[in-house]
Amino acid sequence: MQHVLITGGAGFIGSHLADALVQQGHSVDVIDDLSTGSLDNIRHLLGRPGFRFWHDTLRHRAVTERCIARADVVFHLAAAVGVHLIVEQPVRTIETNVACTELVLELCARDQTPVLLASTSEVYGKSERRVFREDDDLVLGPTSRSRWCYASSKIIDEFLAKAYYVERGLPAVVARLFNTIGPRQTGRYGMVVPRFVDQALRNAPITVYGDGLQSRSFTWVGDVVGALVSLMQKPSAMGEVFNIGHSRTITILALAERVRRLCGSASPIRLVPYTDALGHGFEDMRWRLPDLSKVERLIGYRPSRDLDAMLVEIIDSRRGLIGRGAAVEVEATGPARRPHGSA
Ligand code: UDP
């Protein structure tokens, strides 16, 4: 049994990771400021032996120091998430992603506590390669377009992790996650699958941005959690970067049709210009597909389910929540809500 710290552990992926680690008998601390995470994601863990929740921001150095001093292993998942939030709050994005990560790495380096840094497929930017490999060039847009501050901040995080590994011997591994989906993911901050599911379940228009021909590969949260845990058990993963994703893509328009069919919904599909949805000058990625050979070689990673199976489980879970009176999260075309909480 180990003592594990998950930063951002009340978020979508973090809470699933907490479930898995508690299930495996580890003692788990979660620190989360609940800015985009939610107590509902971890309520069932509160009071469980070995589980502890710190409602705080990583910027409170003394608290972060205490949490990391107790840990044998750290999963650093706390980050600004969601395209809507990133475009609306670039200062918060850069501060959270860079300053907090630097602090986590500095504190982990004191006792050489192994740390996993969650990065994102967003770092590949506008790369025109058909399949993205970890050692590919990263192609970003200009600084005048706020979307790129997210990728840039995560690239700095990756450089920091590598620098701590090389200069201070810190066992650090980077996981680039490709469009993770599953129950508990919220559509409030822009993520497409929960938004489409909520819209379809309400028979409201499904809002496809642009021409809908941009494509993504959607990854099951359980596969991501399994891969993160396995990577941390491999000494040879340290100092390395790994893609974690799915090997199949779908266009967003086809996704809208798929969600509508699986929900048995009468929703119309509405094409919304990017300018209306995300403001002037927004740039989207046309294509995003990971090369998974590196992570497959090291830990035998393979996506466990196809998109329909993932969508069915997400739809069932969302239906259950709505049935129990959960609030509707996504307006038909409206902007994302601002988060609450400290930072
Ligand atoms: N998207 C959409 N309608 C929405 C939300 C998102 O068409 O209501 C599109 C978005 O423009 C992007 C894709 O779905 O092309 C995936 O968006 P998401 O924010 O989930 O992830 P990312 O852009 O980071 O891949």
mmCIF file of C-alpha atoms and ligand atoms in Angstrom:
data_model
loop_
_atom_site.group_PDB
_atom_site.id
_atom_site.type_symbol
_atom_site.label_atom_id
_atom_site.label_comp_id
_atom_site.label_asym_id
_atom_site.label_seq_id
_atom_site.Cartn_x
_atom_site.Cartn_y
_atom_site.Cartn_z
ATOM 1 C CA MET A 1 0.000 0.000 0.000
ATOM 2 C CA GLN A 2 1.194 3.450 -0.888
ATOM 3 C CA HIS A 3 0.268 6.954 0.091
ATOM 4 C CA VAL A 4 -0.847 8.698 -3.079
ATOM 5 C CA LEU A 5 -1.597 12.378 -3.655
ATOM 6 C CA ILE A 6 -3.866 13.435 -6.534
ATOM 7 C CA THR A 7 -3.918 17.144 -7.310
ATOM 8 C CA GLY A 8 -7.185 17.989 -9.028
ATOM 9 C CA GLY A 9 -8.615 14.773 -7.599
ATOM 10 C CA ALA A 10 -12.181 16.101 -7.454
ATOM 11 C CA GLY A 11 -12.164 16.653 -11.202
ATOM 12 C CA PHE A 12 -13.442 14.285 -13.837
ATOM 13 C CA ILE A 13 -10.301 12.206 -14.444
ATOM 14 C CA GLY A 14 -8.859 12.757 -10.945
ATOM 15 C CA SER A 15 -11.940 11.387 -9.212
ATOM 16 C CA HIS A 16 -11.919 8.229 -11.345
ATOM 17 C CA LEU A 17 -8.229 7.832 -10.515
ATOM 18 C CA ALA A 18 -9.032 8.268 -6.811
ATOM 19 C CA ASP A 19 -11.703 5.542 -7.077
ATOM 20 C CA ALA A 20 -9.248 3.130 -8.688
ATOM 21 C CA LEU A 21 -6.485 3.758 -6.161
ATOM 22 C CA VAL A 22 -8.806 3.507 -3.143
ATOM 23 C CA GLN A 23 -10.149 0.287 -4.651
ATOM 24 C CA GLN A 24 -6.592 -1.044 -4.907
ATOM 25 C CA GLY A 25 -6.123 -0.389 -1.178
ATOM 26 C CA HIS A 26 -3.928 2.689 -1.366
ATOM 27 C CA SER A 27 -4.242 5.585 0.973
ATOM 28 C CA VAL A 28 -5.323 8.574 -1.133
ATOM 29 C CA ASP A 29 -5.128 12.314 -0.515
ATOM 30 C CA VAL A 30 -6.932 14.649 -2.893
ATOM 31 C CA ILE A 31 -6.263 18.369 -3.086
ATOM 32 C CA ASP A 32 -8.688 20.392 -5.181
ATOM 33 C CA ASP A 33 -9.952 23.973 -5.067
ATOM 34 C CA LEU A 34 -13.289 22.879 -6.594
ATOM 35 C CA SER A 35 -12.985 25.588 -9.243
ATOM 36 C CA THR A 36 -13.870 23.142 -12.011
ATOM 37 C CA GLY A 37 -13.910 19.926 -9.966
ATOM 38 C CA SER A 38 -16.900 19.014 -7.827
ATOM 39 C CA LEU A 39 -17.477 17.559 -4.401
ATOM 40 C CA ASP A 40 -20.135 15.346 -5.987
ATOM 41 C CA ASN A 41 -17.353 13.473 -7.798
ATOM 42 C CA ILE A 42 -15.727 12.318 -4.554
ATOM 43 C CA ARG A 43 -18.575 12.477 -2.013
ATOM 44 C CA HIS A 44 -18.790 8.689 -1.952
ATOM 45 C CA LEU A 45 -15.125 8.525 -0.888
ATOM 46 C CA LEU A 46 -15.386 10.977 2.019
ATOM 47 C CA GLY A 47 -15.119 9.107 5.305
ATOM 48 C CA ARG A 48 -13.550 6.036 3.696
ATOM 49 C CA PRO A 49 -10.496 4.850 5.666
ATOM 50 C CA GLY A 50 -7.329 6.168 4.060
ATOM 51 C CA PHE A 51 -9.098 8.847 1.988
ATOM 52 C CA ARG A 52 -8.530 12.497 2.737
ATOM 53 C CA PHE A 53 -9.790 15.603 0.927
ATOM 54 C CA TRP A 54 -8.016 18.954 1.137
ATOM 55 C CA HIS A 55 -10.243 21.710 -0.183
ATOM 56 C CA ASP A 56 -7.535 24.165 -1.113
ATOM 57 C CA THR A 57 -5.572 25.669 -3.935
ATOM 58 C CA LEU A 58 -2.075 24.458 -4.736
ATOM 59 C CA ARG A 59 -0.983 28.078 -4.521
ATOM 60 C CA HIS A 60 -1.146 27.777 -0.718
ATOM 61 C CA ARG A 61 2.388 26.616 -0.436
ATOM 62 C CA ALA A 62 2.168 25.408 3.163
ATOM 63 C CA VAL A 63 -0.768 23.109 2.383
ATOM 64 C CA THR A 64 0.765 21.801 -0.828
ATOM 65 C CA GLU A 65 4.007 21.206 1.046
ATOM 66 C CA ARG A 66 2.181 19.167 3.700
ATOM 67 C CA CYS A 67 0.308 17.115 1.123
ATOM 68 C CA ILE A 68 3.437 16.305 -0.869
ATOM 69 C CA ALA A 69 5.507 15.524 2.235
ATOM 70 C CA ARG A 70 2.956 12.797 3.116
ATOM 71 C CA ALA A 71 2.981 11.251 -0.361
ATOM 72 C CA ASP A 72 4.956 8.332 -1.832
ATOM 73 C CA VAL A 73 3.624 9.142 -5.299
ATOM 74 C CA VAL A 74 1.983 12.252 -6.802
ATOM 75 C CA PHE A 75 -0.428 12.427 -9.743
ATOM 76 C CA HIS A 76 -0.511 16.074 -10.772
ATOM 77 C CA LEU A 77 -3.800 16.562 -12.597
ATOM 78 C CA ALA A 78 -4.814 20.009 -11.322
ATOM 79 C CA ALA A 79 -4.989 22.360 -14.293
ATOM 80 C CA ALA A 80 -7.144 24.895 -16.067
ATOM 81 C CA VAL A 81 -9.382 22.853 -18.358
ATOM 82 C CA GLY A 82 -11.853 23.378 -21.174
ATOM 83 C CA VAL A 83 -11.579 25.530 -24.256
ATOM 84 C CA HIS A 84 -14.286 27.957 -23.112
ATOM 85 C CA LEU A 85 -12.555 28.710 -19.834
ATOM 86 C CA ILE A 86 -9.167 28.998 -21.435
ATOM 87 C CA VAL A 87 -10.364 31.546 -23.951
ATOM 88 C CA GLU A 88 -12.198 33.502 -21.247
ATOM 89 C CA GLN A 89 -9.497 33.346 -18.573
ATOM 90 C CA PRO A 90 -6.017 33.208 -20.066
ATOM 91 C CA VAL A 91 -4.361 34.684 -16.954
ATOM 92 C CA ARG A 92 -5.827 32.001 -14.761
ATOM 93 C CA THR A 93 -4.842 29.335 -17.284
ATOM 94 C CA ILE A 94 -1.204 30.354 -17.411
ATOM 95 C CA GLU A 95 -0.904 30.936 -13.658
ATOM 96 C CA THR A 96 -2.552 27.672 -12.707
ATOM 97 C CA ASN A 97 -0.746 25.554 -15.241
ATOM 98 C CA VAL A 98 2.722 26.990 -14.881
ATOM 99 C CA ALA A 99 3.103 28.304 -11.311
ATOM 100 C CA CYS A 100 1.327 25.386 -9.636
ATOM 101 C CA THR A 101 3.206 22.772 -11.637
ATOM 102 C CA GLU A 102 6.513 24.407 -10.825
ATOM 103 C CA LEU A 103 5.651 24.307 -7.131
ATOM 104 C CA VAL A 104 4.582 20.662 -7.275
ATOM 105 C CA LEU A 105 7.807 19.654 -9.041
ATOM 106 C CA GLU A 106 9.991 21.666 -6.675
ATOM 107 C CA LEU A 107 8.366 20.058 -3.631
ATOM 108 C CA CYS A 108 8.440 16.549 -5.116
ATOM 109 C CA ALA A 109 12.143 16.997 -5.843
ATOM 110 C CA ARG A 110 12.907 17.435 -2.124
ATOM 111 C CA ASP A 111 12.293 13.759 -1.376
ATOM 112 C CA GLN A 112 12.528 12.499 -4.952
ATOM 113 C CA THR A 113 8.806 11.671 -4.829
ATOM 114 C CA PRO A 114 7.767 10.215 -8.205
ATOM 115 C CA VAL A 115 5.304 12.463 -10.006
ATOM 116 C CA LEU A 116 3.081 12.036 -13.040
ATOM 117 C CA LEU A 117 2.197 15.184 -14.933
ATOM 118 C CA ALA A 118 -1.035 15.136 -16.948
ATOM 119 C CA SER A 119 -0.460 16.971 -20.209
ATOM 120 C CA THR A 120 -2.646 17.165 -23.281
ATOM 121 C CA SER A 121 -2.863 16.387 -26.990
ATOM 122 C CA GLU A 122 -3.410 20.129 -27.354
ATOM 123 C CA VAL A 123 0.394 20.541 -27.303
ATOM 124 C CA TYR A 124 0.558 19.119 -30.859
ATOM 125 C CA GLY A 125 -1.343 22.220 -31.941
ATOM 126 C CA LYS A 126 -1.907 22.541 -35.662
ATOM 127 C CA SER A 127 0.439 19.767 -36.664
ATOM 128 C CA GLU A 128 -0.550 18.453 -40.077
ATOM 129 C CA ARG A 129 0.705 14.965 -39.431
ATOM 130 C CA ARG A 130 -1.936 12.290 -39.709
ATOM 131 C CA VAL A 131 -0.826 10.580 -36.509
ATOM 132 C CA PHE A 132 0.891 12.403 -33.636
ATOM 133 C CA ARG A 133 4.024 10.855 -32.158
ATOM 134 C CA GLU A 134 5.586 11.971 -28.909
ATOM 135 C CA ASP A 135 8.746 13.222 -30.627
ATOM 136 C CA ASP A 136 6.937 15.159 -33.392
ATOM 137 C CA ASP A 137 7.343 18.902 -33.829
ATOM 138 C CA LEU A 138 4.710 20.944 -32.010
ATOM 139 C CA VAL A 139 3.015 23.555 -34.213
ATOM 140 C CA LEU A 140 1.268 26.422 -32.433
ATOM 141 C CA GLY A 141 -0.579 29.510 -33.631
ATOM 142 C CA PRO A 142 0.219 33.145 -32.778
ATOM 143 C CA THR A 143 0.122 34.621 -29.263
ATOM 144 C CA SER A 144 -2.743 36.874 -30.383
ATOM 145 C CA ARG A 145 -5.036 33.829 -30.262
ATOM 146 C CA SER A 146 -5.785 32.892 -26.686
ATOM 147 C CA ARG A 147 -6.376 29.210 -27.362
ATOM 148 C CA TRP A 148 -2.624 28.721 -27.715
ATOM 149 C CA CYS A 149 -1.878 29.852 -24.170
ATOM 150 C CA TYR A 150 -3.174 26.496 -22.965
ATOM 151 C CA ALA A 151 -0.854 24.456 -25.198
ATOM 152 C CA SER A 152 2.042 26.800 -24.428
ATOM 153 C CA SER A 153 1.518 26.513 -20.675
ATOM 154 C CA LYS A 154 1.394 22.724 -20.897
ATOM 155 C CA ILE A 155 4.542 22.693 -23.029
ATOM 156 C CA ILE A 156 6.315 24.709 -20.340
ATOM 157 C CA ASP A 157 5.057 22.139 -17.797
ATOM 158 C CA GLU A 158 6.534 19.348 -19.891
ATOM 159 C CA PHE A 159 9.857 21.180 -20.146
ATOM 160 C CA LEU A 160 9.812 21.729 -16.378
ATOM 161 C CA ALA A 161 9.183 18.037 -15.720
ATOM 162 C CA LYS A 162 12.021 17.101 -18.034
ATOM 163 C CA ALA A 163 14.326 19.702 -16.467
ATOM 164 C CA TYR A 164 13.648 18.393 -12.952
ATOM 165 C CA TYR A 165 14.271 14.860 -14.177
ATOM 166 C CA VAL A 166 17.567 15.723 -15.843
ATOM 167 C CA GLU A 167 18.963 18.275 -13.375
ATOM 168 C CA ARG A 168 17.552 17.085 -10.068
ATOM 169 C CA GLY A 169 16.977 13.394 -10.750
ATOM 170 C CA LEU A 170 13.249 13.719 -10.048
ATOM 171 C CA PRO A 171 11.321 10.644 -11.295
ATOM 172 C CA ALA A 172 8.757 12.444 -13.469
ATOM 173 C CA VAL A 173 6.614 11.099 -16.288
ATOM 174 C CA VAL A 174 4.396 13.048 -18.705
ATOM 175 C CA ALA A 175 1.102 11.696 -20.094
ATOM 176 C CA ARG A 176 -0.467 13.482 -23.083
ATOM 177 C CA LEU A 177 -4.181 12.758 -22.864
ATOM 178 C CA PHE A 178 -6.373 12.754 -25.981
ATOM 179 C CA ASN A 179 -10.025 13.807 -25.450
ATOM 180 C CA THR A 180 -10.862 11.700 -22.403
ATOM 181 C CA ILE A 181 -14.570 10.987 -21.898
ATOM 182 C CA GLY A 182 -16.725 9.186 -19.346
ATOM 183 C CA PRO A 183 -19.277 9.680 -16.587
ATOM 184 C CA ARG A 184 -18.816 12.814 -14.395
ATOM 185 C CA GLN A 185 -17.377 14.897 -17.211
ATOM 186 C CA THR A 186 -19.183 18.201 -17.358
ATOM 187 C CA GLY A 187 -20.071 20.159 -20.479
ATOM 188 C CA ARG A 188 -19.861 23.470 -18.618
ATOM 189 C CA TYR A 189 -16.372 24.283 -19.810
ATOM 190 C CA GLY A 190 -16.783 23.266 -23.424
ATOM 191 C CA MET A 191 -16.214 19.510 -23.644
ATOM 192 C CA VAL A 192 -18.120 18.226 -26.597
ATOM 193 C CA VAL A 193 -19.449 14.800 -25.533
ATOM 194 C CA PRO A 194 -21.256 15.829 -22.327
ATOM 195 C CA ARG A 195 -22.587 18.891 -24.145
ATOM 196 C CA PHE A 196 -24.030 16.841 -26.995
ATOM 197 C CA VAL A 197 -25.479 14.252 -24.600
ATOM 198 C CA ASP A 198 -27.231 16.898 -22.509
ATOM 199 C CA GLN A 199 -28.559 18.642 -25.601
ATOM 200 C CA ALA A 200 -29.806 15.374 -27.103
ATOM 201 C CA LEU A 201 -31.483 14.250 -23.874
ATOM 202 C CA ARG A 202 -33.384 17.551 -23.809
ATOM 203 C CA ASN A 203 -34.255 17.336 -27.517
ATOM 204 C CA ALA A 204 -32.510 20.709 -27.839
ATOM 205 C CA PRO A 205 -30.385 21.612 -30.874
ATOM 206 C CA ILE A 206 -27.015 19.857 -30.913
ATOM 207 C CA THR A 207 -24.456 22.601 -31.485
ATOM 208 C CA VAL A 208 -21.718 21.575 -33.890
ATOM 209 C CA TYR A 209 -19.044 24.249 -34.225
ATOM 210 C CA GLY A 210 -17.670 25.164 -37.639
ATOM 211 C CA ASP A 211 -18.397 22.711 -40.470
ATOM 212 C CA GLY A 212 -18.259 19.709 -38.109
ATOM 213 C CA LEU A 213 -15.627 18.000 -40.238
ATOM 214 C CA GLN A 214 -12.928 18.389 -37.583
ATOM 215 C CA SER A 215 -12.228 15.026 -35.989
ATOM 216 C CA ARG A 216 -11.117 13.701 -32.621
ATOM 217 C CA SER A 217 -10.274 10.353 -31.040
ATOM 218 C CA PHE A 218 -12.206 9.874 -27.809
ATOM 219 C CA THR A 219 -10.638 7.909 -24.971
ATOM 220 C CA TRP A 220 -12.379 6.055 -22.159
ATOM 221 C CA VAL A 221 -11.584 7.467 -18.723
ATOM 222 C CA GLY A 222 -11.052 3.965 -17.303
ATOM 223 C CA ASP A 223 -8.341 3.326 -19.889
ATOM 224 C CA VAL A 224 -6.643 6.614 -19.019
ATOM 225 C CA VAL A 225 -6.708 5.821 -15.293
ATOM 226 C CA GLY A 226 -5.304 2.331 -15.884
ATOM 227 C CA ALA A 227 -2.503 3.755 -18.021
ATOM 228 C CA LEU A 228 -1.574 6.467 -15.501
ATOM 229 C CA VAL A 229 -1.308 3.921 -12.698
ATOM 230 C CA SER A 230 0.716 1.480 -14.824
ATOM 231 C CA LEU A 231 3.123 4.165 -16.017
ATOM 232 C CA MET A 232 3.913 5.124 -12.429
ATOM 233 C CA GLN A 233 4.901 1.525 -11.726
ATOM 234 C CA LYS A 234 7.507 1.507 -14.507
ATOM 235 C CA PRO A 235 10.886 3.012 -13.627
ATOM 236 C CA SER A 236 11.688 3.189 -17.358
ATOM 237 C CA ALA A 237 8.741 5.562 -17.871
ATOM 238 C CA MET A 238 10.502 8.277 -15.880
ATOM 239 C CA GLY A 239 11.786 11.193 -17.937
ATOM 240 C CA GLU A 240 9.538 10.131 -20.828
ATOM 241 C CA VAL A 241 6.408 11.459 -22.540
ATOM 242 C CA PHE A 242 3.517 9.147 -23.512
ATOM 243 C CA ASN A 243 0.407 9.609 -25.634
ATOM 244 C CA ILE A 244 -2.725 8.075 -24.120
ATOM 245 C CA GLY A 245 -5.696 7.998 -26.435
ATOM 246 C CA HIS A 246 -7.816 5.984 -28.825
ATOM 247 C CA SER A 247 -6.836 4.623 -32.208
ATOM 248 C CA ARG A 248 -10.029 5.658 -34.049
ATOM 249 C CA THR A 249 -11.326 9.091 -34.940
ATOM 250 C CA ILE A 250 -14.761 10.469 -35.703
ATOM 251 C CA THR A 251 -15.824 13.834 -37.106
ATOM 252 C CA ILE A 252 -17.770 16.057 -34.737
ATOM 253 C CA LEU A 253 -20.733 16.064 -37.112
ATOM 254 C CA ALA A 254 -20.804 12.255 -37.122
ATOM 255 C CA LEU A 255 -20.465 12.335 -33.328
ATOM 256 C CA ALA A 256 -23.550 14.565 -33.100
ATOM 257 C CA GLU A 257 -25.502 12.113 -35.257
ATOM 258 C CA ARG A 258 -24.259 9.160 -33.206
ATOM 259 C CA VAL A 259 -25.224 10.773 -29.888
ATOM 260 C CA ARG A 260 -28.640 11.719 -31.247
ATOM 261 C CA ARG A 261 -29.280 8.152 -32.425
ATOM 262 C CA LEU A 262 -28.089 6.519 -29.192
ATOM 263 C CA CYS A 263 -30.237 8.901 -27.129
ATOM 264 C CA GLY A 264 -33.282 8.263 -29.349
ATOM 265 C CA SER A 265 -33.466 12.052 -29.560
ATOM 266 C CA ALA A 266 -35.391 14.363 -31.877
ATOM 267 C CA SER A 267 -32.746 17.116 -31.597
ATOM 268 C CA PRO A 268 -31.900 19.018 -34.750
ATOM 269 C CA ILE A 269 -28.188 19.365 -35.481
ATOM 270 C CA ARG A 270 -27.197 23.030 -35.735
ATOM 271 C CA LEU A 271 -23.944 24.262 -37.264
ATOM 272 C CA VAL A 272 -22.682 27.205 -35.190
ATOM 273 C CA PRO A 273 -19.901 29.423 -36.581
ATOM 274 C CA TYR A 274 -16.804 29.446 -34.351
ATOM 275 C CA THR A 275 -17.103 33.226 -33.970
ATOM 276 C CA ASP A 276 -20.557 32.858 -32.407
ATOM 277 C CA ALA A 277 -19.515 30.016 -30.108
ATOM 278 C CA LEU A 278 -16.017 30.955 -29.045
ATOM 279 C CA GLY A 279 -15.387 34.514 -30.138
ATOM 280 C CA HIS A 280 -13.501 36.135 -32.935
ATOM 281 C CA GLY A 281 -10.238 34.629 -34.141
ATOM 282 C CA PHE A 282 -10.747 31.218 -32.555
ATOM 283 C CA GLU A 283 -8.692 28.479 -34.181
ATOM 284 C CA ASP A 284 -9.711 24.848 -33.970
ATOM 285 C CA MET A 285 -7.721 21.713 -34.689
ATOM 286 C CA ARG A 286 -8.941 19.815 -37.732
ATOM 287 C CA TRP A 287 -7.498 16.511 -36.724
ATOM 288 C CA ARG A 288 -6.084 14.728 -33.712
ATOM 289 C CA LEU A 289 -5.020 11.089 -33.608
ATOM 290 C CA PRO A 290 -2.323 9.613 -31.354
ATOM 291 C CA ASP A 291 0.382 7.140 -32.228
ATOM 292 C CA LEU A 292 0.024 4.723 -29.315
ATOM 293 C CA SER A 293 2.973 2.449 -30.030
ATOM 294 C CA LYS A 294 5.188 3.848 -27.255
ATOM 295 C CA VAL A 295 2.664 3.362 -24.444
ATOM 296 C CA GLU A 296 1.620 0.015 -25.886
ATOM 297 C CA ARG A 297 5.228 -1.193 -25.886
ATOM 298 C CA LEU A 298 5.851 -0.202 -22.289
ATOM 299 C CA ILE A 299 2.630 -1.141 -20.505
ATOM 300 C CA GLY A 300 0.620 -3.065 -23.111
ATOM 301 C CA TYR A 301 -1.879 -0.205 -23.361
ATOM 302 C CA ARG A 302 -4.816 -0.720 -25.722
ATOM 303 C CA PRO A 303 -8.146 1.129 -25.850
ATOM 304 C CA SER A 304 -10.694 -1.199 -24.261
ATOM 305 C CA ARG A 305 -13.936 -0.078 -25.919
ATOM 306 C CA ASP A 306 -15.378 1.418 -29.031
ATOM 307 C CA LEU A 307 -17.100 4.778 -29.156
ATOM 308 C CA ASP A 308 -20.665 3.434 -29.035
ATOM 309 C CA ALA A 309 -19.972 1.502 -25.828
ATOM 310 C CA MET A 310 -18.480 4.623 -24.243
ATOM 311 C CA LEU A 311 -21.367 6.828 -25.349
ATOM 312 C CA VAL A 312 -24.005 4.385 -24.108
ATOM 313 C CA GLU A 313 -22.479 4.347 -20.632
ATOM 314 C CA ILE A 314 -22.180 8.138 -20.552
ATOM 315 C CA ILE A 315 -25.775 8.567 -21.735
ATOM 316 C CA ASP A 316 -27.071 6.086 -19.117
ATOM 317 C CA SER A 317 -25.169 7.840 -16.376
ATOM 318 C CA ARG A 318 -26.392 11.285 -17.443
ATOM 319 C CA ARG A 319 -29.976 10.033 -17.746
ATOM 320 C CA GLY A 320 -29.725 8.683 -14.213
ATOM 321 C CA LEU A 321 -28.474 12.020 -12.892
ATOM 322 C CA ILE A 322 -31.150 14.015 -14.690
ATOM 323 C CA GLY A 323 -33.726 11.537 -13.372
ATOM 324 C CA ARG A 324 -32.474 12.315 -9.865
ATOM 325 C CA GLY A 325 -32.944 16.037 -10.480
ATOM 326 C CA ALA A 326 -29.505 17.172 -11.678
ATOM 327 C CA ALA A 327 -29.474 20.639 -13.191
ATOM 328 C CA VAL A 328 -29.150 21.067 -16.923
ATOM 329 C CA GLU A 329 -25.576 22.127 -17.530
ATOM 330 C CA VAL A 330 -25.435 23.243 -21.107
ATOM 331 C CA GLU A 331 -27.460 25.986 -22.697
ATOM 332 C CA ALA A 332 -28.361 25.410 -26.307
ATOM 333 C CA THR A 333 -25.770 27.785 -27.724
ATOM 334 C CA GLY A 334 -24.880 29.964 -24.765
ATOM 335 C CA PRO A 335 -21.440 30.570 -23.334
ATOM 336 C CA ALA A 336 -19.859 28.405 -20.673
ATOM 337 C CA ARG A 337 -20.481 29.340 -17.067
ATOM 338 C CA ARG A 338 -17.672 30.817 -15.070
ATOM 339 C CA PRO A 339 -16.263 28.632 -12.330
ATOM 340 C CA HIS A 340 -16.653 29.404 -8.661
ATOM 341 C CA GLY A 341 -14.052 28.939 -5.952
ATOM 342 C CA SER A 342 -10.648 30.383 -5.314
ATOM 343 C CA ALA A 343 -8.210 29.635 -8.096
HETATM 344 N N1 UDP B 1 -17.422 21.284 -30.214
HETATM 345 C C1 UDP B 1 -18.648 21.429 -30.854
HETATM 346 N N2 UDP B 1 -19.728 21.773 -30.100
HETATM 347 C C2 UDP B 1 -19.675 21.970 -28.752
HETATM 348 C C3 UDP B 1 -18.419 21.801 -28.103
HETATM 349 C C4 UDP B 1 -17.318 21.464 -28.874
HETATM 350 O O1 UDP B 1 -18.750 21.262 -32.075
HETATM 351 O O2 UDP B 1 -20.719 22.280 -28.143
HETATM 352 C C5 UDP B 1 -16.258 20.881 -31.030
HETATM 353 C C6 UDP B 1 -15.003 21.718 -30.840
HETATM 354 O O3 UDP B 1 -15.011 22.842 -31.665
HETATM 355 C C7 UDP B 1 -13.912 20.735 -31.206
HETATM 356 C C8 UDP B 1 -14.460 19.388 -30.765
HETATM 357 O O4 UDP B 1 -15.868 19.575 -30.625
HETATM 358 O O5 UDP B 1 -13.706 20.725 -32.596
HETATM 359 C C9 UDP B 1 -13.880 18.886 -29.452
HETATM 360 O O6 UDP B 1 -14.046 19.911 -28.510
HETATM 361 P P1 UDP B 1 -13.590 19.758 -26.989
HETATM 362 O O7 UDP B 1 -13.672 21.117 -26.379
HETATM 363 O O8 UDP B 1 -14.350 18.654 -26.347
HETATM 364 O O9 UDP B 1 -12.079 19.261 -27.070
HETATM 365 P P2 UDP B 1 -10.792 19.842 -27.859
HETATM 366 O O10 UDP B 1 -11.178 21.029 -28.659
HETATM 367 O O11 UDP B 1 -9.834 20.155 -26.778
HETATM 368 O O12 UDP B 1 -10.383 18.694 -28.708
#
